[in-house]
Structures are given as C-alpha cells and as structure tokens.
mmCIF file with all atom_site columns, C-alpha atoms in Angstrom:
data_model
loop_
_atom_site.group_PDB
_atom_site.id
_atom_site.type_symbol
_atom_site.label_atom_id
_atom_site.label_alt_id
_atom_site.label_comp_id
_atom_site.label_asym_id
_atom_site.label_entity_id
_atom_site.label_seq_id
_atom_site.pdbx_PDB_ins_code
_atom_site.Cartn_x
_atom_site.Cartn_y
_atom_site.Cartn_z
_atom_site.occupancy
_atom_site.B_iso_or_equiv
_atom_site.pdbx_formal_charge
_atom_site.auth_seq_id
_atom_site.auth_comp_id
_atom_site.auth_asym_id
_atom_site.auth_atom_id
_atom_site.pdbx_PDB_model_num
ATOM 1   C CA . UNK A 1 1   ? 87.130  103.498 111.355 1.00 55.00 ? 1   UNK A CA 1
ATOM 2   C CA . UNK A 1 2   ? 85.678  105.074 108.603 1.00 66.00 ? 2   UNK A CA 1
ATOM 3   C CA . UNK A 1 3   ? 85.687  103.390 104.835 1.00 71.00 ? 3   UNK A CA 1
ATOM 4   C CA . UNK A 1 4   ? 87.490  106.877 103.751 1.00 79.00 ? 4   UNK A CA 1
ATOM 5   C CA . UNK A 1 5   ? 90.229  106.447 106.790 1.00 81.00 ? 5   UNK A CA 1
ATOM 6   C CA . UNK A 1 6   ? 90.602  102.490 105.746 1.00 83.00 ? 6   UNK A CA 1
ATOM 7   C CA . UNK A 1 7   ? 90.900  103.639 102.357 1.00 84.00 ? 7   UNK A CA 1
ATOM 8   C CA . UNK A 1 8   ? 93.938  105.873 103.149 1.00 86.00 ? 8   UNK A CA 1
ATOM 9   C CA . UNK A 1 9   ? 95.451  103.381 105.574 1.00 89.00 ? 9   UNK A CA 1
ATOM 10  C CA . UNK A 1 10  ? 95.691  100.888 103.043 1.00 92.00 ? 10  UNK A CA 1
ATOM 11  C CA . UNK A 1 11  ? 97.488  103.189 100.427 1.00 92.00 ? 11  UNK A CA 1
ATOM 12  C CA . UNK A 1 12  ? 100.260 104.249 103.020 1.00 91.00 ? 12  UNK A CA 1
ATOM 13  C CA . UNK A 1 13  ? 100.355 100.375 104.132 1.00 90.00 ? 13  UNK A CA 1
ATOM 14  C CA . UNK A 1 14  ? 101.003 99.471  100.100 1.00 95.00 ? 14  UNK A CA 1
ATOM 15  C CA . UNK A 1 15  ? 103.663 100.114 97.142  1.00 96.00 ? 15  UNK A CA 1
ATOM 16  C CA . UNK A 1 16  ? 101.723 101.907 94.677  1.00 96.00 ? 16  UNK A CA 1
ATOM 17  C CA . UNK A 1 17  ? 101.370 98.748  92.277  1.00 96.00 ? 17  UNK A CA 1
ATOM 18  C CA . UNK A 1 18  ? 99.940  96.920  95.052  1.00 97.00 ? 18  UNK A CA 1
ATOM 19  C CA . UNK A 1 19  ? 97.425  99.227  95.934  1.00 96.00 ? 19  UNK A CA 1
ATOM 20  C CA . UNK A 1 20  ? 96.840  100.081 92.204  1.00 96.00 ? 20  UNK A CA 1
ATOM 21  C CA . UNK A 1 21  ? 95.706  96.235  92.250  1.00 97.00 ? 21  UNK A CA 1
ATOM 22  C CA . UNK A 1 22  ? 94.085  96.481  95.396  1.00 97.00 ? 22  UNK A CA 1
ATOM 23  C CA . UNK A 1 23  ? 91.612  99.088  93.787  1.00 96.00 ? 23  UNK A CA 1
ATOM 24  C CA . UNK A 1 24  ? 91.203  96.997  90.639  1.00 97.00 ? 24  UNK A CA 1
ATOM 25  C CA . UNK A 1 25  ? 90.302  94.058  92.660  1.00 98.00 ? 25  UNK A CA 1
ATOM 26  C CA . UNK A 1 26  ? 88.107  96.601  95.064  1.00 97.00 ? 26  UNK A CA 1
ATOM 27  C CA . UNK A 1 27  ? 86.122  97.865  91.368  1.00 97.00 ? 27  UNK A CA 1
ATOM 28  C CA . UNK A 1 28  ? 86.058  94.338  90.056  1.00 98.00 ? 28  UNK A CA 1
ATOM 29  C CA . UNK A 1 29  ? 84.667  92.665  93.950  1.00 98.00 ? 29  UNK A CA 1
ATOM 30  C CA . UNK A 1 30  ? 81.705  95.526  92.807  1.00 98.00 ? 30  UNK A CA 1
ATOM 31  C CA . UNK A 1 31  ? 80.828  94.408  89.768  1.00 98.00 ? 31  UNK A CA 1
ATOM 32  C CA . UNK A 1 32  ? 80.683  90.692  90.599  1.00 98.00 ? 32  UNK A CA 1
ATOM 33  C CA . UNK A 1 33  ? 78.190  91.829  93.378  1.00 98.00 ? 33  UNK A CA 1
ATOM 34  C CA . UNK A 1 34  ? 76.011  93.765  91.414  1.00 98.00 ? 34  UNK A CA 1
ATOM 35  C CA . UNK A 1 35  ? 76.165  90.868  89.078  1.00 97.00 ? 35  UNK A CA 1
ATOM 36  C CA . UNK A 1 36  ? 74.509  88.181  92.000  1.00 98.00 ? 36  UNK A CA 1
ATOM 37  C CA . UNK A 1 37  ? 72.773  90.804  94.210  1.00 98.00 ? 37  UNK A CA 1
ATOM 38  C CA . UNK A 1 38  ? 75.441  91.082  97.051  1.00 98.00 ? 38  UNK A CA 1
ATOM 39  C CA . UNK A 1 39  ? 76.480  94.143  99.459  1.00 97.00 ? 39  UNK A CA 1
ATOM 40  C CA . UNK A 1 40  ? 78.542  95.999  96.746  1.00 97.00 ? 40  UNK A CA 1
ATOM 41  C CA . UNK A 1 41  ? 80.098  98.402  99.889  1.00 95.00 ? 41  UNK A CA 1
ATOM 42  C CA . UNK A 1 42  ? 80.761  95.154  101.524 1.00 96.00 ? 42  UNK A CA 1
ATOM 43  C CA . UNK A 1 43  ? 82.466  93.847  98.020  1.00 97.00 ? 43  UNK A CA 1
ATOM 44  C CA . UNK A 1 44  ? 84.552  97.117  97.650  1.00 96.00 ? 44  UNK A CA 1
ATOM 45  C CA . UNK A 1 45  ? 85.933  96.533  101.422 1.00 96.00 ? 45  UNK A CA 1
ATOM 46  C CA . UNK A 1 46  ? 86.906  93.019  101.070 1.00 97.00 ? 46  UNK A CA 1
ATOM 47  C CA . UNK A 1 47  ? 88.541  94.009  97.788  1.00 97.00 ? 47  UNK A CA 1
ATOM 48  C CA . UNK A 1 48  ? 90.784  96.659  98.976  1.00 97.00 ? 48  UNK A CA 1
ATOM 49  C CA . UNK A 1 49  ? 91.690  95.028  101.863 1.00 97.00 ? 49  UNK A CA 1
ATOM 50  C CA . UNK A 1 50  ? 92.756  91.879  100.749 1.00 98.00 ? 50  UNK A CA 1
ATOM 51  C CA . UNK A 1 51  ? 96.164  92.538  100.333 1.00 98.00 ? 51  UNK A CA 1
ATOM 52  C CA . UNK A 1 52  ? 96.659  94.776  102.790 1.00 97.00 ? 52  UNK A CA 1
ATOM 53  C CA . UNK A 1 53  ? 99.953  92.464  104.418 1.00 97.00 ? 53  UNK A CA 1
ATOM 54  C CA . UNK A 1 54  ? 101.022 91.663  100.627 1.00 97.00 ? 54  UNK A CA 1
ATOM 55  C CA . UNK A 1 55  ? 103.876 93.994  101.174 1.00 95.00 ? 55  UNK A CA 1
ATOM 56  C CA . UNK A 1 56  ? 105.561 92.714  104.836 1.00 97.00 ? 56  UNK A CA 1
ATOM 57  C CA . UNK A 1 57  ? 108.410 90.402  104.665 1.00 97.00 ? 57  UNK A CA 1
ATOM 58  C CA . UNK A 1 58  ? 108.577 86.906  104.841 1.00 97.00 ? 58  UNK A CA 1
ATOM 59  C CA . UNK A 1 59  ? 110.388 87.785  108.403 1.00 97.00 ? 59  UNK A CA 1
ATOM 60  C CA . UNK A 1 60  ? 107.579 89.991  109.350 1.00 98.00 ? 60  UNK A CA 1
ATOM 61  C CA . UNK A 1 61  ? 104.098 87.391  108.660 1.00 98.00 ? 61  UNK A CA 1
ATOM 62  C CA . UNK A 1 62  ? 106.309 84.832  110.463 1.00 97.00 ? 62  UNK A CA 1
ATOM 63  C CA . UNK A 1 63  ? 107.131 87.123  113.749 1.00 97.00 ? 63  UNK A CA 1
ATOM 64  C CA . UNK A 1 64  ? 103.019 88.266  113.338 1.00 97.00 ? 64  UNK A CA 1
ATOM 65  C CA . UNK A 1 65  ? 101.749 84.886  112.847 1.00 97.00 ? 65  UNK A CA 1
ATOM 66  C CA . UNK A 1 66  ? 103.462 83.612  115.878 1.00 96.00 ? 66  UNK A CA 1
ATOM 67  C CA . UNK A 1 67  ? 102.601 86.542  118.111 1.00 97.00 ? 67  UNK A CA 1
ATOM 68  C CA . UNK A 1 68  ? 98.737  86.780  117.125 1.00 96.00 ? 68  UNK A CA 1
ATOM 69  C CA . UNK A 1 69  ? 98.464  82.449  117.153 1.00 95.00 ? 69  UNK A CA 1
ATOM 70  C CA . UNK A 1 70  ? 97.991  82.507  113.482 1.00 96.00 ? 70  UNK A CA 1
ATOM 71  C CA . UNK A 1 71  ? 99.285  78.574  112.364 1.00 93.00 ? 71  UNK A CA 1
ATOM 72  C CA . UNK A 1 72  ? 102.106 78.871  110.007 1.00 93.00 ? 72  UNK A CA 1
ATOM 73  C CA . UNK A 1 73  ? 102.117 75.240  108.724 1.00 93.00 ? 73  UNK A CA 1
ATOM 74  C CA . UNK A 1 74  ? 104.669 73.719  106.586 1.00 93.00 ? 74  UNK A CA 1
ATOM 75  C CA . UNK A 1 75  ? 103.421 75.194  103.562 1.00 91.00 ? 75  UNK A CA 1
ATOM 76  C CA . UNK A 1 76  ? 103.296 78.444  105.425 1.00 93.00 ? 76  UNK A CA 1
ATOM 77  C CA . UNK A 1 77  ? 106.606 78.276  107.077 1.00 93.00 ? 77  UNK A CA 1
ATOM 78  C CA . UNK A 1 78  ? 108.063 77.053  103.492 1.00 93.00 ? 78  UNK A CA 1
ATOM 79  C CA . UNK A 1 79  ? 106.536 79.924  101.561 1.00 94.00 ? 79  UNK A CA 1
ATOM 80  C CA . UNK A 1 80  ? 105.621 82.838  103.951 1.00 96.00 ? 80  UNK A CA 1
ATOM 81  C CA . UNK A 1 81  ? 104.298 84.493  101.738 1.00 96.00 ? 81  UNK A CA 1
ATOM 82  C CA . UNK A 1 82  ? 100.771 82.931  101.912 1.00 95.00 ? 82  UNK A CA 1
ATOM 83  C CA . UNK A 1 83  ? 100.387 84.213  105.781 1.00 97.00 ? 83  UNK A CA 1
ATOM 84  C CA . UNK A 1 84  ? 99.915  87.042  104.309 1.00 98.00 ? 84  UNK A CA 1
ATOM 85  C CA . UNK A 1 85  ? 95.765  86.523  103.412 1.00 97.00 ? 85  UNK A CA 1
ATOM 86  C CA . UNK A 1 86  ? 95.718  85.263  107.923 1.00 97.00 ? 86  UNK A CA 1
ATOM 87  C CA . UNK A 1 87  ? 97.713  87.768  108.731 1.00 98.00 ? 87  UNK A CA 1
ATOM 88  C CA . UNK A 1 88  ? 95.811  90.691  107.161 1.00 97.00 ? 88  UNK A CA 1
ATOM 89  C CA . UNK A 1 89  ? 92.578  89.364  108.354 1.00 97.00 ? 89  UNK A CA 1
ATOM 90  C CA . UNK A 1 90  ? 94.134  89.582  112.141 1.00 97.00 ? 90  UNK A CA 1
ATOM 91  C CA . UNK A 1 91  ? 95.848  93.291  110.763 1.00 96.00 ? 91  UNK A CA 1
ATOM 92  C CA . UNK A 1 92  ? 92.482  95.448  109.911 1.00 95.00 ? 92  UNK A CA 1
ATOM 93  C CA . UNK A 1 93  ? 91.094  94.679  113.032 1.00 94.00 ? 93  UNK A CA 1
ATOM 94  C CA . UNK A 1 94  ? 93.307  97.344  114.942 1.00 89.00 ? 94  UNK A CA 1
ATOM 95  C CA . UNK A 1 95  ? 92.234  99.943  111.758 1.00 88.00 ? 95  UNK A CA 1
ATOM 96  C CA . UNK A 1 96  ? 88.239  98.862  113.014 1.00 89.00 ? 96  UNK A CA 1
ATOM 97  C CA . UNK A 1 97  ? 87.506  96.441  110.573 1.00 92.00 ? 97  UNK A CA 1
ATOM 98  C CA . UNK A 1 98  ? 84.924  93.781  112.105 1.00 93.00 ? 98  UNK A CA 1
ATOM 99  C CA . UNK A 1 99  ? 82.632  91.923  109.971 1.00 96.00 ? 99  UNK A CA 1
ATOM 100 C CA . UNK A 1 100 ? 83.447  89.007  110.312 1.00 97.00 ? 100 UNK A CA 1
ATOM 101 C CA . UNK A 1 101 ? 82.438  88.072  106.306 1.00 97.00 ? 101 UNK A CA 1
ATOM 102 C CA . UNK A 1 102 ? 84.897  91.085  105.560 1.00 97.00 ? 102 UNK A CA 1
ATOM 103 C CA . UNK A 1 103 ? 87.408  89.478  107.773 1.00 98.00 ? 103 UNK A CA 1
ATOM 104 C CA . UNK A 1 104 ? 86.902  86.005  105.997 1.00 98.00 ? 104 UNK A CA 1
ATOM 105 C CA . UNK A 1 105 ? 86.738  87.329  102.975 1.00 98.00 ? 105 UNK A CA 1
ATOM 106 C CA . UNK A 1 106 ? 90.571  88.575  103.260 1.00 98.00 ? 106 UNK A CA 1
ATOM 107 C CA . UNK A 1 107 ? 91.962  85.297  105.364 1.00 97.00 ? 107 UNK A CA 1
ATOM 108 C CA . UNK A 1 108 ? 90.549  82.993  102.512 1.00 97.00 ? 108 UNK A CA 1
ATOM 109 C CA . UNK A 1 109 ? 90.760  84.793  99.080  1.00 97.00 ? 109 UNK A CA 1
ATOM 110 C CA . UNK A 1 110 ? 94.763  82.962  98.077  1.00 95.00 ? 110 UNK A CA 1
ATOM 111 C CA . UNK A 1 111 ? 93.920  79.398  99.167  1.00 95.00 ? 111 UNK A CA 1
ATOM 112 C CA . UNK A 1 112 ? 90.116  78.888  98.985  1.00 94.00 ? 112 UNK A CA 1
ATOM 113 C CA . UNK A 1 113 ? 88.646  76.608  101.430 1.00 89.00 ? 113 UNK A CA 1
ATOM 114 C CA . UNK A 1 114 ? 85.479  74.309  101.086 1.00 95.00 ? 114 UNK A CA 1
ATOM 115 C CA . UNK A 1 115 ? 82.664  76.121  101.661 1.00 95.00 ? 115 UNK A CA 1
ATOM 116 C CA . UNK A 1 116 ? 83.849  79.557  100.837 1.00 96.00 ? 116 UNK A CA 1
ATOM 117 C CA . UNK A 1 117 ? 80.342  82.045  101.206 1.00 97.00 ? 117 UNK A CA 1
ATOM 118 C CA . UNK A 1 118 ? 79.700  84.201  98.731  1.00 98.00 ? 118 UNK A CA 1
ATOM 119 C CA . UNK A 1 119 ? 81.839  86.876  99.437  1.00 98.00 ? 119 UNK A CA 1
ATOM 120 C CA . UNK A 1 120 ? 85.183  85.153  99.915  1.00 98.00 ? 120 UNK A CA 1
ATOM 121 C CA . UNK A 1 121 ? 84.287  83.852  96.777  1.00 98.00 ? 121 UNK A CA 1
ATOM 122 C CA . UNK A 1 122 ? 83.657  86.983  94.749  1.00 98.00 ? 122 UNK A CA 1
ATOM 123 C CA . UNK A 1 123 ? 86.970  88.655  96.729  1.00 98.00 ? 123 UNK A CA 1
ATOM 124 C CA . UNK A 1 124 ? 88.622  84.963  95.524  1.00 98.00 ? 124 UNK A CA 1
ATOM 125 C CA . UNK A 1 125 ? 87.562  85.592  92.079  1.00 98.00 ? 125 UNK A CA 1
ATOM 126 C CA . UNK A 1 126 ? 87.904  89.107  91.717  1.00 98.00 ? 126 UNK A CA 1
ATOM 127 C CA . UNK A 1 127 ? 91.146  88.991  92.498  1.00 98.00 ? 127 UNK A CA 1
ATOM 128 C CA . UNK A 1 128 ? 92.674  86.869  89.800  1.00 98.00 ? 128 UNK A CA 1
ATOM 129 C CA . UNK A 1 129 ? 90.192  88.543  87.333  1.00 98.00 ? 129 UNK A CA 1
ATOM 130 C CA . UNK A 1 130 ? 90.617  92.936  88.076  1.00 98.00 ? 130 UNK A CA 1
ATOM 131 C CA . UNK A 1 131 ? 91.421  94.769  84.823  1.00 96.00 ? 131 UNK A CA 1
ATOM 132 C CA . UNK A 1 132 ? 95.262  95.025  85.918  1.00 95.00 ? 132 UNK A CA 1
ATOM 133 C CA . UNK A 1 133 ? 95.744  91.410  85.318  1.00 96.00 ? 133 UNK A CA 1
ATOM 134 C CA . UNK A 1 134 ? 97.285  90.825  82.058  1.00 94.00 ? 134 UNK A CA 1
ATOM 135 C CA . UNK A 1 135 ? 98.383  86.705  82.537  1.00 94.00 ? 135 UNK A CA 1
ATOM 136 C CA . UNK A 1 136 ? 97.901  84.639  78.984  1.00 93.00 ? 136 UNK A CA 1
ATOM 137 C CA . UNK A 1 137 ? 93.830  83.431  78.878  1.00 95.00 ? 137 UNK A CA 1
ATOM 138 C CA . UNK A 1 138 ? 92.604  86.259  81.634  1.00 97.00 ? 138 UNK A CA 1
ATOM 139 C CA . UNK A 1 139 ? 90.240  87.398  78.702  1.00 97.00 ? 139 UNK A CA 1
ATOM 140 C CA . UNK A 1 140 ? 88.968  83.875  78.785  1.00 97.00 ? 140 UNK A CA 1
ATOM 141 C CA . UNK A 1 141 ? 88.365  83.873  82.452  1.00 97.00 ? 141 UNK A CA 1
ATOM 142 C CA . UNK A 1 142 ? 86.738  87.418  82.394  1.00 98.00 ? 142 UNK A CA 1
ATOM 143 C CA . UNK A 1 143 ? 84.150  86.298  79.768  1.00 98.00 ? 143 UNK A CA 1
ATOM 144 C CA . UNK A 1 144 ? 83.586  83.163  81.600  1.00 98.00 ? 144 UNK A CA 1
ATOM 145 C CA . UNK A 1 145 ? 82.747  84.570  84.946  1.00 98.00 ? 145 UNK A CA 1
ATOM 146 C CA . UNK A 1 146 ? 80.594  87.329  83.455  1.00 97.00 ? 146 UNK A CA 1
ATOM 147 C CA . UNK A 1 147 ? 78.610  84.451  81.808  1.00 97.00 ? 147 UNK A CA 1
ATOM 148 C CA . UNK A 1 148 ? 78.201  82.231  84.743  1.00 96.00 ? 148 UNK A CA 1
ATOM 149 C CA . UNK A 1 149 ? 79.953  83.425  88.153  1.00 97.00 ? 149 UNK A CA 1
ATOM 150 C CA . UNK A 1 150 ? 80.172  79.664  89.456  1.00 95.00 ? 150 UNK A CA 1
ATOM 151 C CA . UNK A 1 151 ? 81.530  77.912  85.870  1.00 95.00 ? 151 UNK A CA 1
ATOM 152 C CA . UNK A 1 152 ? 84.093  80.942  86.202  1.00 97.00 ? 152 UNK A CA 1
ATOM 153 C CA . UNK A 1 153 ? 84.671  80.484  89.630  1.00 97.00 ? 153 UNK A CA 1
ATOM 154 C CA . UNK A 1 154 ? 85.799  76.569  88.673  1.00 96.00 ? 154 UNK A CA 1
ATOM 155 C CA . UNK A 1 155 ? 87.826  77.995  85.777  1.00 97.00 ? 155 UNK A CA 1
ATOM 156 C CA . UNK A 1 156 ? 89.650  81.003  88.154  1.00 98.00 ? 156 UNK A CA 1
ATOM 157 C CA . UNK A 1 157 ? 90.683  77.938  90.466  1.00 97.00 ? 157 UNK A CA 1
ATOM 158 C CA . UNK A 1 158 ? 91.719  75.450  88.148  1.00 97.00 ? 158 UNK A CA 1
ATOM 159 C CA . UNK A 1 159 ? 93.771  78.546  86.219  1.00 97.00 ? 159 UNK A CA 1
ATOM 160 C CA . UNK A 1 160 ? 95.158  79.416  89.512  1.00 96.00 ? 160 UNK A CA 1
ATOM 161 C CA . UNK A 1 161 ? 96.057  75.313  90.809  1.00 97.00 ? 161 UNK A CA 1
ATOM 162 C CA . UNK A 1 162 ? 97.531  74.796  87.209  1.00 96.00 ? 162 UNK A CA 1
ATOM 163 C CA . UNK A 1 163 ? 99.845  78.243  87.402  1.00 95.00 ? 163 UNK A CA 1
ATOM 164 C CA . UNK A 1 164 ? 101.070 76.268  90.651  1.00 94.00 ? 164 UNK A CA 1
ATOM 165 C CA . UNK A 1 165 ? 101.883 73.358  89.260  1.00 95.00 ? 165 UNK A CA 1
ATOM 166 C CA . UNK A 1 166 ? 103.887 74.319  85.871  1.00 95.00 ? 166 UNK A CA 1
ATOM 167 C CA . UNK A 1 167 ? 106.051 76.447  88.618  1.00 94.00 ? 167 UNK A CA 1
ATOM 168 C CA . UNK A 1 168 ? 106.102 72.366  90.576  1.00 94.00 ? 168 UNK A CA 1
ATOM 169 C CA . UNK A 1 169 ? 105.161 73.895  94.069  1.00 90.00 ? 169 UNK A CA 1
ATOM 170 C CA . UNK A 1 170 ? 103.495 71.770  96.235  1.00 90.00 ? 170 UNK A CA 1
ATOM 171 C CA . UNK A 1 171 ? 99.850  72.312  96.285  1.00 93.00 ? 171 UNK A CA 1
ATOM 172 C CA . UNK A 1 172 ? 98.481  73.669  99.978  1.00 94.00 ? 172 UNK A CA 1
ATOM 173 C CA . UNK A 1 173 ? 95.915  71.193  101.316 1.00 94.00 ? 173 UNK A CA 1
ATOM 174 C CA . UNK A 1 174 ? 93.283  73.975  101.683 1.00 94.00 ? 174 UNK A CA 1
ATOM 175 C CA . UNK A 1 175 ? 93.513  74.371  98.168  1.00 96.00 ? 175 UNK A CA 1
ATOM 176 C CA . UNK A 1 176 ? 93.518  70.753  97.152  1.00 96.00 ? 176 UNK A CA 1
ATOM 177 C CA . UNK A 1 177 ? 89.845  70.848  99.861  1.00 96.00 ? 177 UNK A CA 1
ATOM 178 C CA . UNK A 1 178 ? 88.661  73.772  98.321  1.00 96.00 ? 178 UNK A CA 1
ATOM 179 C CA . UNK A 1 179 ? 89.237  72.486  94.358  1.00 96.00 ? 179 UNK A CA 1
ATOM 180 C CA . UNK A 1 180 ? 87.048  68.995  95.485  1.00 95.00 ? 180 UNK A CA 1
ATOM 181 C CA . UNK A 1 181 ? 84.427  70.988  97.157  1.00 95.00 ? 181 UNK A CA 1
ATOM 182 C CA . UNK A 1 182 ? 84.121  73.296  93.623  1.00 94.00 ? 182 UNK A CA 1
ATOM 183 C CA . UNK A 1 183 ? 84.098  70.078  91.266  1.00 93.00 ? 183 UNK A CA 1
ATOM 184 C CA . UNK A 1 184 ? 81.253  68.321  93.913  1.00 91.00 ? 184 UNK A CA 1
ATOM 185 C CA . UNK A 1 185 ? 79.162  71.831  93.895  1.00 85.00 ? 185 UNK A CA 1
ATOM 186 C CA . UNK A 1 186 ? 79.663  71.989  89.761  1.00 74.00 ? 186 UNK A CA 1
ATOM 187 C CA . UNK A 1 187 ? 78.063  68.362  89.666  1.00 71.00 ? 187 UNK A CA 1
ATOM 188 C CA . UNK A 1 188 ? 75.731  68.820  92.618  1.00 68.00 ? 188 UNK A CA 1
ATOM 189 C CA . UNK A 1 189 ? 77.188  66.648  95.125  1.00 60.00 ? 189 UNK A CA 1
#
C-alpha cells in the first residue's frame, strides 16, 4: 500500500483529534530524524501510525489480542488500553505495512523496552513531545531533546513514569526494563 493510501486509512480509522495528533507526532518523528541523520519517510510512517488502534475499545484490543496471539498480561488485561501500541503493530500489516523497524516502532512507542533502536525511540519521543501537547513542563522537554536527543529521551521517560505514578498505577515491567536500560546507557553501562 501506498504512503498516500496509509495516509487516508489512518484518518478514516481515527477521531479527528487523534489523527490531528497522529500528524503532529508524524511532523515531530521528522524533525527528530533530520536532527540524528535517520530515514525521515521512515520517521513520518512510524509517526502516523502509531496510534492507529488508539481509538478501538477496551472490548475490541482484548477480542484482537487473543485472536492474533498478542499476550495481554495482567497489566494489559487490567488496562486494555495499552494493547493498543501490539495491536496496531499486528493491524497495518493487512493495510501493507512491513518493515519490520516501522512495525516495532508502533508495538514499542507507550511502554519502551530495553534496547529500543533508534526509531522506536524517536516515534517514543516524538510522541510525548508533537506541538499538540500542551501538559505543564512540555516546553522543558522540547528544549531538552532539541539540545541532546538522548538527555531528552531520559527526561521524556522519567516525565512519562512520574505522570504514572502521581495517578498511583502500577508501573508495567517493560517500562520499569526500559527506564534501567536508559539510566545504564546515560552512565555508560
């Protein structure tokens, strides 16, 4: 499938907010790769797609999950909501989507995971950072990546673990893996 047919897949698949932020993150995944010399068209795919099963209900990631043998651990099965980054990944296949970095990019970009390449990590980033954001100290992030992508990429995390805990959810053990493996890379472990 063609980047133009994705493209309008993925605004009939989304409310127009959502795929308002999917382009925002899309713009911003560009930026951060012309920043450190990645695929930008690679960037902008990862980006819009992200989100693409944002929308389905809790109901519907379950019933998808279980049919396409995508775990739903207890986290999952507690809050279904974050199948939807698996269940995505699985979803753009059938619209042609096959890079497997692409594909990554999407499954990985709510929880992190230890070892996250470059562009799960951009998609990761650009995600909490696109100009629609408007959360108290995004500014602060912003600046921060701009200056240095990995110090921001710590800062995006921790922002993102700490939101989690003032709301006292449990933190998912992917993301409790993936915050180590940052603070070992920042001190070059």
């Amino acid at each position: 499938m063609s980047n133009k047919r994705v493209q309008q897949q993925i605004k009939k698949s989304l409310s127009p907010e959502l795929y308002q932020h999917s382009v925002g993150v899309a713009e911003m995944a560009v930026i951060l790769a012309k920043q450190l010399g990645y695929d930008e068209k690679k960037a902008y795919l990862a980006g819009l797609l992200h989100d693409c099963a944002r929308d389905w209900t809790e109901r519907d990631l379950l019933r998808y999950a279980e049919k396409n043998g995508i775990e739903a651990d207890k986290f999952s099965q507690k809050y279904p909501v974050l199948l939807h980054a698996a269940v995505g990944a699985a979803y753009v296949q059938d619209w042609g989507v096959d890079d497997n970095e692409i594909l990554a990019a999407i499954r990985n970009h709510t929880l992190g995971y230890p070892g996250m390449s470059l562009l799960e990590q951009i998609t990761y980033v650009a995600d909490k950072i696109e100009q629609g954001r408007t959360y108290p100290g995004v500014e602060e992030l912003r600046r921060t990546v701009h200056a240095d992508f990995y110090q921001g990429l710590l800062a995006v995390a921790e922002q993102s673990i700490s939101y989690i805990l003032h709301k006292r959810q449990p933190l998912h053990p992917a993301t409790i893996s993936f915050w180590n493996w940052l603070v070992g890379q920042s001190k070059g472990e």
